């Protein structure tokens, strides 16, 4: 399965899934940081992790979707396509007063729902200690003189206070520019950050799609956009509050999804670099593997469910191996192909996953998901596989010539034991969160002087 072969409506749903899968990466890694150290050290590593990755991928998405600038609207557009703010699970609402002033509130914060049961100290660590520097780092990627200031935030008083938090965003010419953290430069110098941006080929004047699209007629057709609709190939116009991924064309959605996959790789890389900077390479790899295994399993669970629901006609005819082949083909840990390349081969009684040589596997840095796969992290593949169906078993096999590693998946007589990292990460409400359908009409947020 290729992303460009999927119908427009399915791609729009999957784009939101990739945002949420990226957000849930920390649910897999941070419990092991807490177990190794404590809540305070977890907060410090999370700050470094997000400050390392977010400015890098924010600028990439600005360039990809053509909305680079230095104003509040540009900051908000970047947040709308950031794995730190998955649509629905974190329900952001934006207001723009003028080019230098605005604000946002979270009508629902799934991250808060995960942390509140852990107690007020954990809420303060997330909503105060982590968010203050990382929110400003995200804003500073657009304008170093931008600041995000809370109007109110958790712990909630009263306990059911809504919205969950509210912030102002202001750009002041007299403000001291924020100096980027050193880890941002470390992440920016990596192979993942240097991956070429996807190319969005705009549709032709007759409505046909480029970049994998097809010249089709009718509604939600394979690889095509809805006929006669004014779908976006970029985000160069006005800011739209709660913008729906359905507003973008097939070429744009394919590119957005590829870039969201790379955001996940950048965040995972930043996590391991953050741990290595503070505690050494060995522990960074150990905790990075825990993070990878849990994230890989959760992503498979969500993608398999999404494909089963939104490709229902085909899914009814699929075997678990068929569904697995589709999930592996679009799994965020195995995309974009320009960074990590794989081949999925299906037969009647098994599926083979081959890791091919790519920039990710050739990277000298040990701190990446492709490097972990290259070096024998078989449990991550096992988690991907079991996330599709519990009766699928996976084993590493001798890689064919020209491949880096290979795994064979077969149907087992009994359910396979779930990887402990996946079980632990399932405490998050996001693991089985039902993403809401987008509002039928999006509203442009225009500046008001």
Coordinates of C-alpha atoms in Angstrom, one line a residue:
X1 CA 0.0 0.0 0.0
X2 CA 1.2 3.5 -0.8
X3 CA -0.2 6.6 0.8
X4 CA -0.9 8.2 -2.6
X5 CA -3.2 5.3 -3.5
X6 CA -5.6 6.0 -0.6
X7 CA -8.8 8.0 -0.9
X8 CA -8.8 11.6 0.1
X9 CA -11.1 11.0 3.1
X10 CA -8.9 8.2 4.4
X11 CA -5.7 10.3 4.1
X12 CA -7.5 13.1 6.0
X13 CA -8.3 10.7 8.9
X14 CA -4.8 9.2 8.9
X15 CA -3.2 12.7 9.1
X16 CA -4.9 13.2 12.4
X17 CA -3.9 9.7 13.5
X18 CA -0.2 10.5 12.8
X19 CA -0.5 13.7 14.9
X20 CA -1.8 11.7 17.8
X21 CA 0.7 8.8 17.4
X22 CA 3.5 11.4 17.5
X23 CA 2.0 13.0 20.6
X24 CA 1.9 9.6 22.4
X25 CA 5.6 8.9 22.0
X26 CA 6.3 10.3 25.4
X27 CA 3.7 8.0 27.0
X28 CA 6.0 5.2 26.1
X29 CA 9.3 6.7 27.1
X30 CA 8.7 8.9 30.1
X31 CA 7.5 6.1 32.5
X32 CA 11.0 4.5 32.1
X33 CA 12.7 7.9 32.8
X34 CA 10.6 8.3 36.0
X35 CA 11.5 4.7 37.0
X36 CA 15.2 5.4 36.4
X37 CA 15.3 8.8 38.1
X38 CA 12.3 10.8 39.4
X39 CA 9.6 13.3 38.3
X40 CA 11.9 16.3 38.3
X41 CA 14.5 14.6 36.0
X42 CA 11.7 13.4 33.7
X43 CA 10.6 17.1 33.4
X44 CA 14.1 18.2 32.6
X45 CA 14.5 15.5 29.9
X46 CA 11.1 16.4 28.4
X47 CA 12.1 20.0 28.2
X48 CA 15.3 19.2 26.3
X49 CA 13.5 16.7 24.1
X50 CA 10.8 19.1 22.9
X51 CA 13.1 22.1 22.7
X52 CA 15.4 20.0 20.6
X53 CA 12.9 18.8 18.1
X54 CA 10.0 21.3 17.9
X55 CA 11.9 24.3 16.4
X56 CA 13.4 22.1 13.8
X57 CA 10.2 20.5 12.5
X58 CA 8.2 23.8 13.0
X59 CA 10.4 25.5 10.4
X60 CA 10.2 22.5 8.1
X61 CA 6.4 22.5 8.1
X62 CA 6.3 26.2 7.5
X63 CA 8.4 25.7 4.4
X64 CA 6.4 22.7 3.2
X65 CA 3.0 24.4 3.4
X66 CA 4.2 27.8 2.4
X67 CA 3.3 29.9 5.4
X68 CA 6.7 31.0 6.6
X69 CA 6.6 34.4 8.4
X70 CA 7.3 36.1 11.7
X71 CA 3.8 36.9 13.1
X72 CA 1.3 35.3 15.4
X73 CA -0.7 33.7 12.6
X74 CA 2.5 31.8 11.5
X75 CA 3.1 30.6 15.0
X76 CA -0.5 29.3 15.3
X77 CA -0.4 27.6 11.8
X78 CA 2.7 25.7 12.9
X79 CA 1.1 24.6 16.1
X80 CA -1.8 23.2 14.1
X81 CA 0.6 20.8 12.3
X82 CA 2.7 19.9 15.3
X83 CA 2.6 16.4 16.9
X84 CA 2.6 18.3 20.2
X85 CA -1.0 19.5 19.4
X86 CA -2.9 16.6 17.9
X87 CA -6.3 17.6 16.6
X88 CA -9.2 16.7 18.9
X89 CA -7.0 15.1 21.6
X90 CA -5.8 18.6 22.3
X91 CA -8.6 20.9 21.2
X92 CA -6.9 24.2 20.5
X93 CA -8.9 27.4 19.8
X94 CA -7.0 30.4 18.4
X95 CA -7.7 34.2 18.4
X96 CA -5.6 36.7 16.4
X97 CA -5.9 40.4 17.5
X98 CA -3.2 41.7 15.1
X99 CA 0.0 40.4 13.6
X100 CA 1.8 40.7 16.9
X101 CA -0.9 39.7 19.4
X102 CA -3.2 36.8 19.9
X103 CA -4.0 33.9 22.1
X104 CA -5.3 30.3 22.4
X105 CA -7.2 28.1 24.8
X106 CA -7.5 24.4 25.1
X107 CA -11.2 23.4 25.4
X108 CA -9.9 19.8 26.0
X109 CA -6.5 18.6 26.8
X110 CA -6.0 14.8 26.6
X111 CA -2.5 15.2 28.1
X112 CA -4.1 16.8 31.2
X113 CA -6.6 13.9 31.4
X114 CA -3.6 11.5 31.4
X115 CA -1.7 13.4 34.1
X116 CA -4.4 14.6 36.5
X117 CA -4.9 11.1 38.1
X118 CA -1.2 11.1 38.9
X119 CA -1.5 14.1 41.3
X120 CA -1.0 17.8 41.4
X121 CA 2.8 17.6 41.4
X122 CA 2.8 15.9 38.0
X123 CA 0.3 18.4 36.7
X124 CA 2.5 21.2 37.7
X125 CA 5.5 19.5 36.1
X126 CA 3.7 19.3 32.8
X127 CA 1.6 22.5 32.7
X128 CA 4.2 24.8 34.3
X129 CA 7.8 23.4 34.3
X130 CA 7.7 21.8 30.9
X131 CA 5.3 24.1 29.0
X132 CA 6.9 27.4 29.9
X133 CA 10.2 26.9 28.1
X134 CA 8.9 24.6 25.4
X135 CA 6.0 26.8 24.4
X136 CA 8.4 29.7 24.1
X137 CA 10.8 27.6 22.1
X138 CA 8.1 26.7 19.6
X139 CA 7.1 30.4 19.3
X140 CA 10.7 31.5 19.0
X141 CA 11.2 29.3 16.0
X142 CA 9.0 31.8 14.2
X143 CA 10.0 34.9 16.0
X144 CA 12.6 35.0 18.9
X145 CA 10.7 38.0 20.4
X146 CA 7.5 36.0 20.8
X147 CA 6.3 35.0 24.2
X148 CA 3.5 32.7 25.4
X149 CA 2.0 33.7 28.8
X150 CA -0.7 31.8 30.7
X151 CA -3.9 33.5 31.6
X152 CA -4.8 30.4 33.6
X153 CA -3.7 26.8 33.6
X154 CA -3.9 23.6 35.7
X155 CA -4.1 22.5 38.4
X156 CA -7.7 23.3 37.7
X157 CA -9.7 25.3 40.3
X158 CA -12.5 24.4 40.4
X159 CA -11.6 20.8 39.4
X160 CA -13.9 20.9 36.3
X161 CA -12.7 24.2 35.1
X162 CA -13.1 24.8 31.3
X163 CA -11.4 25.6 29.1
X164 CA -8.5 23.6 30.5
X165 CA -6.0 26.5 30.0
X166 CA -5.7 29.8 28.2
X167 CA -2.6 31.7 26.9
X168 CA -1.7 35.0 25.3
X169 CA 0.9 35.2 22.5
X170 CA 2.7 38.5 22.1
X171 CA 5.5 39.7 19.9
X172 CA 7.2 42.8 21.4
X173 CA 10.0 44.6 19.6
X174 CA 11.6 45.5 22.9
X175 CA 11.7 41.9 24.1
X176 CA 15.0 40.2 24.5
X177 CA 15.3 37.5 21.7
X178 CA 15.2 34.0 23.0
X179 CA 18.4 32.2 22.3
X180 CA 17.8 28.6 21.1
X181 CA 18.9 25.8 23.3
X182 CA 22.0 23.9 22.4
X183 CA 20.1 20.7 21.9
X184 CA 18.2 22.4 19.1
X185 CA 21.4 22.8 17.1
X186 CA 22.3 19.1 17.9
X187 CA 19.0 17.9 16.4
X188 CA 19.2 20.3 13.5
X189 CA 22.7 18.9 12.6
X190 CA 21.4 15.3 12.4
X191 CA 20.5 13.2 9.4
X192 CA 16.8 13.2 10.1
X193 CA 16.7 17.0 10.1
X194 CA 18.5 17.1 6.7
X195 CA 16.0 14.8 5.0
X196 CA 14.6 16.6 1.9
X197 CA 11.1 18.0 2.3
X198 CA 8.4 16.2 0.4
X199 CA 7.3 17.8 -2.8
X200 CA 3.7 18.9 -3.3
X201 CA 2.8 19.0 -6.9
X202 CA -0.2 21.3 -7.3
X203 CA -3.3 19.9 -9.1
X204 CA -3.7 21.0 -12.7
X205 CA -6.4 23.4 -13.8
X206 CA -8.7 20.5 -14.6
X207 CA -8.7 19.4 -11.0
X208 CA -6.4 16.4 -11.4
X209 CA -3.9 15.8 -8.6
X210 CA -0.1 15.6 -8.8
X211 CA 2.3 13.8 -6.5
X212 CA 0.6 10.4 -6.6
X213 CA -2.9 11.8 -7.3
X214 CA -5.1 10.6 -10.2
X215 CA -7.3 12.3 -12.6
X216 CA -10.6 11.0 -11.3
X217 CA -14.2 12.0 -11.3
X218 CA -16.8 11.6 -8.6
X219 CA -16.4 11.8 -4.8
X220 CA -13.9 10.1 -2.6
X221 CA -12.1 8.1 -5.3
X222 CA -8.8 6.3 -5.1
X223 CA -6.0 8.7 -4.9
X224 CA -8.2 11.6 -5.9
X225 CA -9.7 14.7 -4.4
X226 CA -13.4 15.5 -4.3
X227 CA -14.5 16.8 -7.7
X228 CA -15.1 20.5 -7.9
X229 CA -13.9 21.3 -4.4
X230 CA -11.4 24.0 -3.7
X231 CA -8.9 21.9 -1.7
X232 CA -5.7 23.4 -0.5
X233 CA -2.3 22.5 -1.8
X234 CA -0.7 24.7 0.9
X235 CA -1.6 26.9 3.8
X236 CA -0.7 30.3 2.5
X237 CA -4.0 32.0 3.2
X238 CA -5.5 33.2 6.4
X239 CA -5.4 31.2 9.6
X240 CA -8.4 28.9 10.1
X241 CA -9.4 28.0 13.6
X242 CA -9.6 24.2 14.0
X243 CA -8.6 23.6 10.4
X244 CA -9.7 20.2 9.2
X245 CA -7.2 18.0 7.3
X246 CA -10.1 17.4 4.9
X247 CA -9.4 20.8 3.5
X248 CA -6.1 19.7 1.9
X249 CA -5.6 18.0 -1.4
X250 CA -4.3 14.5 -1.8
X251 CA -0.8 15.7 -2.8
X252 CA -0.7 18.0 0.3
X253 CA -2.0 15.3 2.6
X254 CA 0.6 12.8 1.4
X255 CA 3.3 15.4 2.0
X256 CA 1.9 16.4 5.4
X257 CA 1.8 12.8 6.6
X258 CA 5.4 12.2 5.4
X259 CA 6.5 15.2 7.4
X260 CA 4.5 14.2 10.5
X261 CA 6.3 10.8 10.4
X262 CA 9.6 12.7 10.3
X263 CA 8.5 14.8 13.2
X264 CA 8.2 11.6 15.2
X265 CA 11.8 10.6 14.2
X266 CA 13.0 14.0 15.2
X267 CA 11.3 13.8 18.6
X268 CA 12.7 10.3 19.2
X269 CA 16.2 11.5 18.2
X270 CA 15.9 14.5 20.5
X271 CA 14.8 12.3 23.4
X272 CA 17.8 10.0 23.1
X273 CA 20.2 13.0 22.7
X274 CA 18.7 14.6 25.8
X275 CA 19.3 11.5 27.8
X276 CA 22.8 11.0 26.4
X277 CA 23.7 14.6 27.2
X278 CA 22.7 14.1 30.9
X279 CA 23.4 10.4 31.5
X280 CA 25.5 8.9 28.8
X281 CA 25.0 7.0 25.5
X282 CA 24.2 3.6 27.0
X283 CA 21.2 4.7 29.0
X284 CA 20.1 6.8 26.1
X285 CA 19.9 3.8 23.9
X286 CA 18.2 1.7 26.6
X287 CA 15.5 4.3 27.3
X288 CA 15.2 5.0 23.5
X289 CA 14.4 1.4 22.9
X290 CA 11.7 1.4 25.6
X291 CA 10.2 4.5 23.9
X292 CA 10.4 2.9 20.5
X293 CA 8.8 -0.4 21.4
X294 CA 5.9 1.2 23.2
X295 CA 5.3 3.8 20.5
X296 CA 5.6 1.3 17.7
X297 CA 2.9 -0.9 19.2
X298 CA 0.5 2.0 19.9
X299 CA 0.9 3.3 16.4
X300 CA 0.1 -0.1 14.9
X301 CA -3.0 -0.4 17.1
X302 CA -4.4 3.0 16.0
X303 CA -3.5 2.6 12.3
X304 CA -5.0 -0.9 12.1
X305 CA -8.2 0.3 13.7
X306 CA -8.4 3.4 11.4
X307 CA -7.8 1.3 8.3
X308 CA -10.4 -1.2 9.4
X309 CA -13.0 1.4 9.9
X310 CA -12.4 3.8 7.0
X311 CA -11.5 1.1 4.4
X312 CA -14.3 -1.1 5.6
X313 CA -15.2 -2.7 2.3
X314 CA -11.6 -3.9 1.7
X315 CA -11.0 -4.7 5.4
X316 CA -13.9 -7.1 5.5
X317 CA -12.0 -9.3 3.0
X318 CA -8.6 -8.9 4.6
X319 CA -6.8 -11.5 6.7
X320 CA -4.6 -10.3 9.6
X321 CA -1.6 -10.7 7.4
X322 CA -3.2 -8.5 4.7
X323 CA -3.9 -5.8 7.3
X324 CA -0.4 -6.1 8.7
X325 CA 1.1 -5.6 5.3
X326 CA -0.9 -2.4 4.9
X327 CA 0.0 -1.1 8.4
X328 CA 3.7 -1.8 8.0
X329 CA 3.6 0.0 4.7
X330 CA 2.4 3.2 6.3
X331 CA 3.8 2.9 9.9
X332 CA 5.3 6.2 11.0
X333 CA 8.5 4.5 12.3
X334 CA 9.1 3.2 8.8
X335 CA 8.5 6.4 6.9
X336 CA 9.3 8.7 5.1
X337 CA 11.2 6.5 2.6
X338 CA 13.7 9.3 2.0
X339 CA 14.9 8.7 5.6
X340 CA 14.1 5.0 6.4
X341 CA 13.4 2.6 3.6
X342 CA 11.7 -0.8 3.9
X343 CA 10.1 -3.4 1.7
X344 CA 7.0 -5.3 2.7
X345 CA 6.5 -8.6 0.9
X346 CA 3.3 -10.7 1.3
X347 CA 2.6 -14.3 0.6
X348 CA -0.3 -16.6 1.6
X349 CA 1.2 -17.7 5.0
X350 CA 3.6 -14.9 6.0
X351 CA 4.7 -11.3 5.6
X352 CA 8.4 -10.3 5.3
X353 CA 9.6 -6.8 6.4
X354 CA 13.0 -5.9 5.0
X355 CA 15.0 -2.9 6.2
X356 CA 16.9 -1.4 3.3
X357 CA 19.9 0.8 3.3
X358 CA 18.9 4.4 3.7
X359 CA 20.2 7.7 5.3
X360 CA 18.7 6.6 8.6
X361 CA 20.5 3.2 8.7
X362 CA 23.8 4.8 7.4
X363 CA 23.8 7.5 10.0
X364 CA 26.7 7.3 12.4
X365 CA 24.5 8.4 15.3
X366 CA 23.1 5.6 17.4
X367 CA 20.2 7.7 18.5
X368 CA 17.4 7.0 16.1
X369 CA 14.8 4.4 15.4
X370 CA 16.5 3.3 12.1
X371 CA 19.7 2.8 14.0
X372 CA 17.9 0.7 16.7
X373 CA 16.3 -1.5 14.0
X374 CA 19.7 -1.8 12.2
X375 CA 21.3 -2.9 15.5
X376 CA 18.8 -5.6 16.4
X377 CA 15.8 -3.9 18.1
X378 CA 13.5 -6.8 17.2
X379 CA 11.1 -6.1 19.9
X380 CA 10.0 -2.9 18.2
X381 CA 9.0 -4.9 15.1
X382 CA 7.3 -7.5 17.3
X383 CA 5.3 -4.7 18.9
X384 CA 4.3 -3.3 15.5
X385 CA 3.1 -6.7 14.5
X386 CA 1.2 -7.6 17.6
X387 CA -0.5 -4.2 17.6
X388 CA -2.3 -5.3 14.4
X389 CA -3.4 -8.7 15.7
X390 CA -2.3 -10.6 18.9
X391 CA -2.0 -13.9 17.0
X392 CA 0.8 -12.6 14.7
X393 CA 4.3 -13.7 15.7
X394 CA 7.5 -12.2 14.4
X395 CA 11.1 -13.4 14.3
X396 CA 14.3 -12.0 12.8
X397 CA 15.5 -14.0 9.8
X398 CA 18.7 -13.9 7.7
X399 CA 18.5 -10.7 5.6
X400 CA 18.5 -11.2 1.9
X401 CA 21.4 -9.8 -0.1
X402 CA 21.3 -6.0 -0.2
X403 CA 19.2 -5.6 2.9
X404 CA 20.1 -4.5 6.4
X405 CA 17.7 -6.6 8.4
X406 CA 14.7 -8.8 7.9
X407 CA 11.8 -10.1 9.9
X408 CA 9.2 -12.8 9.1
X409 CA 5.6 -12.7 10.4
X410 CA 3.4 -15.7 10.6
X411 CA 0.1 -16.5 12.2
X412 CA 0.5 -18.1 15.7
X413 CA -1.9 -20.7 17.2
X414 CA -2.0 -18.7 20.5
X415 CA -1.9 -14.9 21.2
X416 CA 1.6 -13.5 21.5
X417 CA 2.5 -11.8 24.8
X418 CA 2.2 -8.0 24.4
X419 CA 5.5 -6.1 24.9
X420 CA 5.5 -4.6 28.4
X421 CA 6.2 -1.1 27.0
X422 CA 3.0 -1.2 25.1
X423 CA 1.0 -2.4 28.2
X424 CA 2.6 0.4 30.3
X425 CA 1.8 3.1 27.7
X426 CA -1.8 2.1 27.5
X427 CA -2.4 4.0 30.7
X428 CA -2.8 7.0 28.3
X429 CA -6.3 7.9 27.3
X430 CA -4.9 8.6 23.9
X431 CA -4.2 4.9 23.1
X432 CA -7.9 4.3 22.4
X433 CA -9.1 7.9 22.1
X434 CA -11.8 8.3 19.4
X435 CA -10.8 11.3 17.3
X436 CA -13.8 13.6 16.8
X437 CA -15.0 14.3 13.3
X438 CA -14.0 17.9 12.2
X439 CA -16.5 20.7 12.3
X440 CA -18.4 21.0 9.0
X441 CA -17.4 24.6 8.4
X442 CA -14.1 26.1 9.4
X443 CA -13.9 29.8 10.3
X444 CA -11.1 32.0 9.2
X445 CA -9.4 33.9 12.1
X446 CA -8.6 37.3 10.7
X447 CA -6.5 39.9 12.3
X448 CA -8.2 42.8 14.1
X449 CA -6.3 46.0 14.7

